[in-house]
mmCIF file of C-alpha atoms in Angstrom:
data_model
loop_
_atom_site.group_PDB
_atom_site.id
_atom_site.type_symbol
_atom_site.label_atom_id
_atom_site.label_comp_id
_atom_site.label_asym_id
_atom_site.label_seq_id
_atom_site.Cartn_x
_atom_site.Cartn_y
_atom_site.Cartn_z
ATOM 1 C CA MET A 856 126.171 97.893 92.090
ATOM 2 C CA LEU A 857 124.549 100.672 90.126
ATOM 3 C CA LYS A 858 125.789 104.167 90.858
ATOM 4 C CA VAL A 859 122.807 106.365 91.713
ATOM 5 C CA GLY A 860 122.257 110.063 92.360
ATOM 6 C CA VAL A 861 119.195 111.774 93.793
ATOM 7 C CA LEU A 862 117.717 115.006 92.434
ATOM 8 C CA GLY A 863 115.768 116.797 95.157
ATOM 9 C CA ALA A 864 116.370 116.539 98.891
ATOM 10 C CA GLY A 865 112.996 117.513 100.306
ATOM 11 C CA HIS A 866 110.879 115.323 102.600
ATOM 12 C CA LEU A 867 110.681 112.359 100.209
ATOM 13 C CA GLY A 868 114.133 112.959 98.744
ATOM 14 C CA LYS A 869 115.702 112.470 102.182
ATOM 15 C CA ILE A 870 113.859 109.151 102.534
ATOM 16 C CA HIS A 871 115.191 108.025 99.148
ATOM 17 C CA LEU A 872 118.723 109.051 100.114
ATOM 18 C CA ARG A 873 118.579 107.039 103.339
ATOM 19 C CA LEU A 874 117.175 103.932 101.656
ATOM 20 C CA LEU A 875 119.549 104.052 98.693
ATOM 21 C CA GLN A 876 122.474 104.255 101.092
ATOM 22 C CA GLN A 877 121.175 101.104 102.843
ATOM 23 C CA SER A 878 120.558 99.219 99.589
ATOM 24 C CA ASP A 879 122.956 96.514 98.421
ATOM 25 C CA GLN A 880 121.819 97.109 94.818
ATOM 26 C CA TYR A 881 122.998 100.704 94.604
ATOM 27 C CA GLU A 882 126.029 102.787 95.389
ATOM 28 C CA LEU A 883 124.771 106.209 96.470
ATOM 29 C CA VAL A 884 127.096 108.737 94.849
ATOM 30 C CA GLY A 885 125.365 111.896 96.069
ATOM 31 C CA PHE A 886 122.566 114.340 95.449
ATOM 32 C CA TYR A 887 121.673 117.754 94.076
ATOM 33 C CA ASP A 888 119.135 120.169 95.511
ATOM 34 C CA GLU A 889 118.592 123.626 94.050
ATOM 35 C CA ASN A 890 118.284 125.052 97.555
ATOM 36 C CA GLN A 891 121.984 125.010 98.351
ATOM 37 C CA GLU A 892 121.427 126.061 101.948
ATOM 38 C CA ASN A 893 119.213 123.007 102.472
ATOM 39 C CA ALA A 894 121.665 120.842 100.514
ATOM 40 C CA GLU A 895 124.630 121.883 102.645
ATOM 41 C CA ARG A 896 122.678 121.245 105.832
ATOM 42 C CA ILE A 897 121.697 117.730 104.719
ATOM 43 C CA SER A 898 125.211 116.967 103.513
ATOM 44 C CA LYS A 899 126.664 118.063 106.839
ATOM 45 C CA GLU A 900 124.108 116.154 108.907
ATOM 46 C CA PHE A 901 124.069 112.847 106.986
ATOM 47 C CA GLY A 902 127.344 112.840 105.077
ATOM 48 C CA TYR A 903 125.872 112.545 101.581
ATOM 49 C CA LYS A 904 127.963 114.188 98.866
ATOM 50 C CA ASN A 905 126.359 117.433 97.706
ATOM 51 C CA PHE A 906 126.900 118.184 94.008
ATOM 52 C CA SER A 907 126.953 121.821 92.924
ATOM 53 C CA THR A 908 125.174 121.228 89.594
ATOM 54 C CA ILE A 909 122.767 118.704 88.089
ATOM 55 C CA ALA A 910 125.213 118.073 85.226
ATOM 56 C CA LYS A 911 128.029 117.030 87.573
ATOM 57 C CA LEU A 912 125.787 114.590 89.418
ATOM 58 C CA ILE A 913 124.408 113.079 86.207
ATOM 59 C CA HIS A 914 127.923 112.609 84.852
ATOM 60 C CA ALA A 915 128.932 110.617 87.960
ATOM 61 C CA VAL A 916 126.113 108.029 88.016
ATOM 62 C CA ASP A 917 124.286 105.258 86.097
ATOM 63 C CA VAL A 918 120.830 106.020 87.501
ATOM 64 C CA ILE A 919 119.125 109.286 88.370
ATOM 65 C CA ASP A 920 116.382 109.258 91.030
ATOM 66 C CA ILE A 921 114.140 112.291 90.418
ATOM 67 C CA VAL A 922 112.400 113.395 93.627
ATOM 68 C CA THR A 923 111.899 117.050 92.721
ATOM 69 C CA PRO A 924 108.549 118.916 92.555
ATOM 70 C CA THR A 925 106.346 117.638 89.718
ATOM 71 C CA LEU A 926 106.813 120.834 87.690
ATOM 72 C CA SER A 927 110.499 119.992 87.139
ATOM 73 C CA HIS A 928 110.190 116.239 86.436
ATOM 74 C CA TYR A 929 110.266 116.678 82.666
ATOM 75 C CA LYS A 930 113.251 119.019 82.683
ATOM 76 C CA CYS A 931 115.266 116.737 84.975
ATOM 77 C CA ALA A 932 114.298 113.562 83.088
ATOM 78 C CA LYS A 933 115.187 115.109 79.728
ATOM 79 C CA VAL A 934 118.704 116.072 80.843
ATOM 80 C CA ALA A 935 119.327 112.664 82.447
ATOM 81 C CA ILE A 936 118.005 110.618 79.499
ATOM 82 C CA LYS A 937 120.015 112.627 76.950
ATOM 83 C CA SER A 938 123.082 111.781 79.039
ATOM 84 C CA GLY A 939 122.227 108.082 78.677
ATOM 85 C CA LYS A 940 121.142 107.570 82.291
ATOM 86 C CA HIS A 941 118.304 105.373 83.533
ATOM 87 C CA ILE A 942 115.641 107.322 85.428
ATOM 88 C CA PHE A 943 113.404 106.650 88.413
ATOM 89 C CA ILE A 944 110.772 109.414 88.723
ATOM 90 C CA GLU A 945 108.459 110.033 91.644
ATOM 91 C CA LYS A 946 104.757 110.100 90.788
ATOM 92 C CA PRO A 947 103.168 111.718 88.909
ATOM 93 C CA ILE A 948 105.548 111.117 86.021
ATOM 94 C CA ALA A 949 105.248 114.709 84.776
ATOM 95 C CA ASN A 950 103.166 117.850 85.011
ATOM 96 C CA THR A 951 101.358 117.213 81.717
ATOM 97 C CA VAL A 952 100.549 114.226 79.518
ATOM 98 C CA GLU A 953 102.524 115.846 76.688
ATOM 99 C CA GLU A 954 105.638 116.002 78.886
ATOM 100 C CA ALA A 955 105.142 112.382 79.919
ATOM 101 C CA GLU A 956 104.856 111.251 76.286
ATOM 102 C CA GLU A 957 108.033 113.160 75.459
ATOM 103 C CA ILE A 958 109.846 111.353 78.314
ATOM 104 C CA ILE A 959 108.697 108.000 76.861
ATOM 105 C CA ALA A 960 109.931 108.969 73.373
ATOM 106 C CA LEU A 961 113.302 110.123 74.716
ATOM 107 C CA ALA A 962 113.795 106.957 76.777
ATOM 108 C CA LYS A 963 113.207 104.860 73.645
ATOM 109 C CA GLU A 964 115.496 107.040 71.541
ATOM 110 C CA TYR A 965 118.378 106.864 74.030
ATOM 111 C CA ASN A 966 117.669 103.231 75.009
ATOM 112 C CA VAL A 967 117.381 103.827 78.752
ATOM 113 C CA LYS A 968 114.941 102.380 81.264
ATOM 114 C CA GLY A 969 112.474 104.339 83.342
ATOM 115 C CA GLN A 970 110.263 103.555 86.310
ATOM 116 C CA VAL A 971 107.756 105.746 88.144
ATOM 117 C CA GLY A 972 107.210 105.801 91.910
ATOM 118 C CA HIS A 973 103.644 104.532 92.168
ATOM 119 C CA VAL A 974 104.583 103.027 95.501
ATOM 120 C CA GLU A 975 101.228 101.402 96.276
ATOM 121 C CA ARG A 976 102.056 98.717 93.706
ATOM 122 C CA PHE A 977 104.626 97.580 96.268
ATOM 123 C CA ASN A 978 102.274 97.799 99.244
ATOM 124 C CA PRO A 979 102.404 94.329 100.857
ATOM 125 C CA ALA A 980 98.593 94.134 101.212
ATOM 126 C CA PHE A 981 98.161 94.816 97.491
ATOM 127 C CA ILE A 982 100.917 92.348 96.593
ATOM 128 C CA ALA A 983 99.221 89.664 98.756
ATOM 129 C CA THR A 984 95.910 90.010 96.903
ATOM 130 C CA LYS A 985 96.769 91.150 93.386
ATOM 131 C CA ASN A 986 96.821 87.656 91.882
ATOM 132 C CA MET A 987 93.356 87.038 93.386
ATOM 133 C CA ILE A 988 91.852 90.099 91.695
ATOM 134 C CA GLU A 989 90.468 88.591 88.495
ATOM 135 C CA ASN A 990 88.149 90.570 86.242
ATOM 136 C CA PRO A 991 86.688 92.885 88.924
ATOM 137 C CA MET A 992 83.407 94.500 87.881
ATOM 138 C CA PHE A 993 83.025 97.074 90.638
ATOM 139 C CA ILE A 994 85.817 98.830 92.529
ATOM 140 C CA GLU A 995 85.508 101.366 95.326
ATOM 141 C CA THR A 996 88.441 103.340 96.743
ATOM 142 C CA HIS A 997 88.770 105.859 99.567
ATOM 143 C CA ARG A 998 92.007 107.775 100.063
ATOM 144 C CA LEU A 999 91.575 110.353 102.801
ATOM 145 C CA ALA A 1000 94.361 112.378 104.368
ATOM 146 C CA GLU A 1001 94.625 114.947 107.102
ATOM 147 C CA PHE A 1002 95.530 118.397 105.832
ATOM 148 C CA ASN A 1003 99.193 118.932 104.958
ATOM 149 C CA PRO A 1004 100.177 122.186 103.183
ATOM 150 C CA ARG A 1005 103.052 120.310 101.491
ATOM 151 C CA GLY A 1006 100.812 118.783 98.824
ATOM 152 C CA THR A 1007 98.472 121.648 98.008
ATOM 153 C CA ASP A 1008 100.459 122.916 95.018
ATOM 154 C CA VAL A 1009 98.675 120.278 92.887
ATOM 155 C CA PRO A 1010 95.031 119.125 92.732
ATOM 156 C CA VAL A 1011 94.095 116.297 95.093
ATOM 157 C CA VAL A 1012 93.669 114.053 92.037
ATOM 158 C CA LEU A 1013 97.378 114.331 91.187
ATOM 159 C CA ASP A 1014 98.445 114.265 94.817
ATOM 160 C CA LEU A 1015 96.369 111.386 96.216
ATOM 161 C CA MET A 1016 93.845 109.866 93.817
ATOM 162 C CA ILE A 1017 96.480 109.016 91.192
ATOM 163 C CA HIS A 1018 97.725 106.213 93.494
ATOM 164 C CA ASP A 1019 94.356 104.487 93.177
ATOM 165 C CA ILE A 1020 94.011 105.280 89.478
ATOM 166 C CA ASP A 1021 97.306 103.488 88.810
ATOM 167 C CA ALA A 1022 96.395 100.501 91.005
ATOM 168 C CA ILE A 1023 93.008 100.153 89.285
ATOM 169 C CA LEU A 1024 94.489 100.382 85.788
ATOM 170 C CA SER A 1025 96.959 97.641 86.757
ATOM 171 C CA VAL A 1026 94.150 95.139 87.518
ATOM 172 C CA VAL A 1027 91.413 96.102 85.035
ATOM 173 C CA ASN A 1028 92.269 94.663 81.645
ATOM 174 C CA SER A 1029 90.124 97.056 79.644
ATOM 175 C CA LYS A 1030 90.197 100.547 78.174
ATOM 176 C CA VAL A 1031 88.503 103.499 79.857
ATOM 177 C CA LYS A 1032 85.145 104.224 78.254
ATOM 178 C CA ASP A 1033 83.778 107.195 80.201
ATOM 179 C CA ILE A 1034 84.560 109.353 83.231
ATOM 180 C CA HIS A 1035 82.342 111.491 85.456
ATOM 181 C CA ALA A 1036 83.787 113.485 88.326
ATOM 182 C CA SER A 1037 83.311 116.398 90.666
ATOM 183 C CA GLY A 1038 85.692 118.285 92.920
ATOM 184 C CA VAL A 1039 85.407 120.890 95.646
ATOM 185 C CA SER A 1040 87.985 123.464 96.720
ATOM 186 C CA VAL A 1041 87.693 124.104 100.447
ATOM 187 C CA ILE A 1042 90.945 125.716 101.555
ATOM 188 C CA SER A 1043 93.162 125.441 98.451
ATOM 189 C CA ASP A 1044 93.064 127.021 95.012
ATOM 190 C CA THR A 1045 92.541 123.553 93.529
ATOM 191 C CA PRO A 1046 90.034 120.862 94.657
ATOM 192 C CA ASP A 1047 90.701 119.356 98.084
ATOM 193 C CA ILE A 1048 87.982 116.709 97.744
ATOM 194 C CA ALA A 1049 87.215 114.779 94.572
ATOM 195 C CA ASN A 1050 85.034 111.909 93.485
ATOM 196 C CA ALA A 1051 85.307 110.125 90.164
ATOM 197 C CA ARG A 1052 83.393 107.362 88.438
ATOM 198 C CA ILE A 1053 85.392 105.533 85.784
ATOM 199 C CA GLU A 1054 83.561 103.225 83.384
ATOM 200 C CA PHE A 1055 85.544 100.672 81.386
ATOM 201 C CA GLU A 1056 84.674 99.086 78.048
ATOM 202 C CA ASN A 1057 84.291 95.642 79.672
ATOM 203 C CA GLY A 1058 81.575 96.964 82.004
ATOM 204 C CA CYS A 1059 83.717 97.438 85.097
ATOM 205 C CA VAL A 1060 82.956 100.569 87.122
ATOM 206 C CA ALA A 1061 85.359 102.187 89.587
ATOM 207 C CA ASN A 1062 84.230 104.772 92.128
ATOM 208 C CA LEU A 1063 87.117 106.768 93.611
ATOM 209 C CA THR A 1064 87.071 109.299 96.450
ATOM 210 C CA ALA A 1065 90.039 111.362 97.591
ATOM 211 C CA SER A 1066 90.268 114.084 100.231
ATOM 212 C CA ARG A 1067 93.149 115.959 101.804
ATOM 213 C CA ILE A 1068 91.097 117.688 104.501
ATOM 214 C CA SER A 1069 89.833 114.624 106.332
ATOM 215 C CA LEU A 1070 89.825 114.274 110.129
ATOM 216 C CA LYS A 1071 91.473 110.875 109.802
ATOM 217 C CA ASN A 1072 93.699 109.039 107.350
ATOM 218 C CA MET A 1073 92.234 106.219 105.264
ATOM 219 C CA ARG A 1074 93.508 104.294 102.248
ATOM 220 C CA LYS A 1075 91.124 101.478 101.404
ATOM 221 C CA SER A 1076 90.131 99.758 98.173
ATOM 222 C CA ARG A 1077 87.479 97.131 97.606
ATOM 223 C CA PHE A 1078 87.252 94.906 94.552
ATOM 224 C CA PHE A 1079 84.038 93.042 93.700
ATOM 225 C CA GLN A 1080 84.083 90.205 91.195
ATOM 226 C CA LYS A 1081 82.105 87.029 90.468
ATOM 227 C CA ASP A 1082 81.985 84.963 93.652
ATOM 228 C CA ALA A 1083 84.556 87.099 95.481
ATOM 229 C CA TYR A 1084 85.054 90.346 97.378
ATOM 230 C CA ILE A 1085 88.588 91.556 98.096
ATOM 231 C CA SER A 1086 89.356 94.335 100.568
ATOM 232 C CA VAL A 1087 92.774 96.011 100.696
ATOM 233 C CA ASP A 1088 93.770 98.424 103.451
ATOM 234 C CA PHE A 1089 96.849 100.190 102.098
ATOM 235 C CA LEU A 1090 97.325 102.176 105.306
ATOM 236 C CA GLU A 1091 97.087 99.327 107.817
ATOM 237 C CA LYS A 1092 98.630 96.889 105.335
ATOM 238 C CA LYS A 1093 95.858 94.367 105.848
ATOM 239 C CA CYS A 1094 93.614 92.509 103.440
ATOM 240 C CA GLU A 1095 90.593 90.238 103.460
ATOM 241 C CA VAL A 1096 89.152 87.958 100.822
ATOM 242 C CA VAL A 1097 85.544 86.776 100.937
ATOM 243 C CA ARG A 1098 84.717 83.991 98.502
ATOM 244 C CA MET A 1099 81.470 82.225 97.665
ATOM 245 C CA LYS A 1100 81.334 78.607 96.536
ATOM 246 C CA ASP A 1101 78.502 76.160 95.998
ATOM 247 C CA ALA A 1102 77.227 75.068 99.394
ATOM 248 C CA PRO A 1103 77.858 71.453 100.463
ATOM 249 C CA GLU A 1104 74.956 69.018 100.544
ATOM 250 C CA VAL A 1105 75.139 68.882 104.330
ATOM 251 C CA PRO A 1106 76.461 72.154 105.747
ATOM 252 C CA GLY A 1107 78.404 72.175 108.999
ATOM 253 C CA ASP A 1108 76.988 73.839 112.092
ATOM 254 C CA PHE A 1109 79.225 76.884 111.651
ATOM 255 C CA ASP A 1110 79.130 77.186 107.851
ATOM 256 C CA MET A 1111 77.792 80.487 106.525
ATOM 257 C CA ILE A 1112 75.211 79.766 103.844
ATOM 258 C CA LEU A 1113 73.378 82.255 101.615
ATOM 259 C CA GLN A 1114 70.374 81.342 99.491
ATOM 260 C CA ASN A 1115 69.145 83.531 96.632
ATOM 261 C CA ALA A 1116 65.584 83.903 95.310
ATOM 262 C CA GLU A 1117 66.099 81.000 92.892
ATOM 263 C CA GLY A 1118 67.049 78.714 95.752
ATOM 264 C CA VAL A 1119 70.747 78.503 94.868
ATOM 265 C CA LYS A 1120 72.834 78.084 98.001
ATOM 266 C CA LYS A 1121 76.355 79.448 98.393
ATOM 267 C CA GLN A 1122 78.832 79.029 101.201
ATOM 268 C CA ILE A 1123 80.895 82.041 102.306
ATOM 269 C CA TYR A 1124 84.592 81.647 103.077
ATOM 270 C CA PHE A 1125 86.656 84.330 104.813
ATOM 271 C CA THR A 1126 90.435 84.373 104.375
ATOM 272 C CA ASN A 1127 93.151 86.787 105.421
ATOM 273 C CA PRO A 1128 96.094 86.272 103.069
ATOM 274 C CA ASP A 1129 99.549 86.443 104.615
ATOM 275 C CA VAL A 1130 100.979 89.941 104.263
ATOM 276 C CA GLU A 1131 104.770 90.055 104.250
ATOM 277 C CA GLN A 1132 105.819 93.388 105.727
ATOM 278 C CA ASN A 1133 108.286 95.340 103.636
ATOM 279 C CA ASN A 1134 109.640 98.789 102.901
ATOM 280 C CA ALA A 1135 107.691 99.634 99.756
ATOM 281 C CA ILE A 1136 109.937 102.544 98.723
ATOM 282 C CA LEU A 1137 113.095 100.451 99.049
ATOM 283 C CA ASP A 1138 111.419 97.610 97.166
ATOM 284 C CA GLU A 1139 110.381 99.825 94.253
ATOM 285 C CA LEU A 1140 113.873 101.291 93.967
ATOM 286 C CA GLU A 1141 115.512 97.860 94.102
ATOM 287 C CA SER A 1142 113.027 96.411 91.616
ATOM 288 C CA PHE A 1143 114.205 99.092 89.190
ATOM 289 C CA ALA A 1144 117.826 98.079 89.747
ATOM 290 C CA ASN A 1145 116.819 94.485 88.996
ATOM 291 C CA ALA A 1146 115.046 95.563 85.780
ATOM 292 C CA ILE A 1147 118.215 97.365 84.653
ATOM 293 C CA ASN A 1148 120.571 94.515 85.580
ATOM 294 C CA THR A 1149 118.424 91.806 83.969
ATOM 295 C CA ASP A 1150 117.208 93.953 81.058
ATOM 296 C CA THR A 1151 113.559 93.317 81.936
ATOM 297 C CA THR A 1152 110.482 95.554 82.011
ATOM 298 C CA PRO A 1153 110.161 97.698 85.173
ATOM 299 C CA VAL A 1154 107.173 97.030 87.437
ATOM 300 C CA VAL A 1155 105.698 100.500 86.845
ATOM 301 C CA THR A 1156 106.594 101.577 83.327
ATOM 302 C CA LEU A 1157 106.701 105.112 81.958
ATOM 303 C CA GLU A 1158 103.755 104.161 79.730
ATOM 304 C CA GLN A 1159 101.633 102.904 82.643
ATOM 305 C CA ALA A 1160 102.356 106.041 84.659
ATOM 306 C CA THR A 1161 101.373 108.152 81.649
ATOM 307 C CA ASP A 1162 98.086 106.254 81.352
ATOM 308 C CA ALA A 1163 97.373 107.043 85.016
ATOM 309 C CA LEU A 1164 98.243 110.707 84.456
ATOM 310 C CA ARG A 1165 95.997 110.849 81.389
ATOM 311 C CA VAL A 1166 93.026 109.497 83.381
ATOM 312 C CA ALA A 1167 93.826 111.913 86.224
ATOM 313 C CA TYR A 1168 93.599 114.874 83.852
ATOM 314 C CA GLN A 1169 90.369 113.537 82.329
ATOM 315 C CA ILE A 1170 88.971 113.586 85.881
ATOM 316 C CA ILE A 1171 90.271 117.120 86.480
ATOM 317 C CA ASP A 1172 88.744 118.263 83.176
ATOM 318 C CA CYS A 1173 85.330 117.140 84.471
ATOM 319 C CA PHE A 1174 85.553 119.717 87.288
ATOM 320 C CA ASP A 1175 85.199 122.594 84.826
ATOM 321 C CA LYS A 1176 82.151 121.193 83.052
#
């Protein structure tokens, strides 16, 4: 079992602590939180060992799980990597692309592994359909959230939209060609609503919308490709695949047939792939343990997370134009 320590015991940090304690891949050694009053309260309530300094925690473990505010990701990762520890970092990987690239360089220099918490990659609805998403040419995503002051220290693009940016980059095998975007600040200093159009070199277009002042929560993505439409509901953990195949010579009474202007007939098939329910956060943490133990590439690499961050900042840059 890998010895692991958690940096940051806020809302998400407490979830990580609970799941790591349950995991049979890790031995939870303890945690550090700079708010010692909060740390002592959590230690007393749940029994986790509270370390008085980051250095002491790092010294005692094999893996550091960084669940601190984004502004401190780079600082925490740098200290851990230079101590030879593998790092799991919550998304986004860092506050700037430059910091993210420095984390990649350090991880290579000190020969440690890193994974970033883009948890939607482990969403069971996405897992159930990912192998069916082949060369999508149009993608539409909506990620809407009710207002929560906890996330307003960063733009909505880094808080919410980056989930969809990462998922899209993982299925579109092409470089980004152009980006157009707009954002509106309603109650925060940074945009609360954003829309982005990403064009790829292979002709694929992705239209992304994110809001953190919605009246209801929604996390849906739709992928359109030749002869297929794939819908993924990340929130409800449901998915649907609509395929079109050449219509049979003699259609059945209940077959759905479409005919285009040229007279070509297609039959529509609806399928709902089996979705195996899981705990996505536990799965991402345990997949990292597996990557370390088998010396394989993590599911969400530092490089992939940096690519997502780079696109996120290209979107944010459009707001000022």
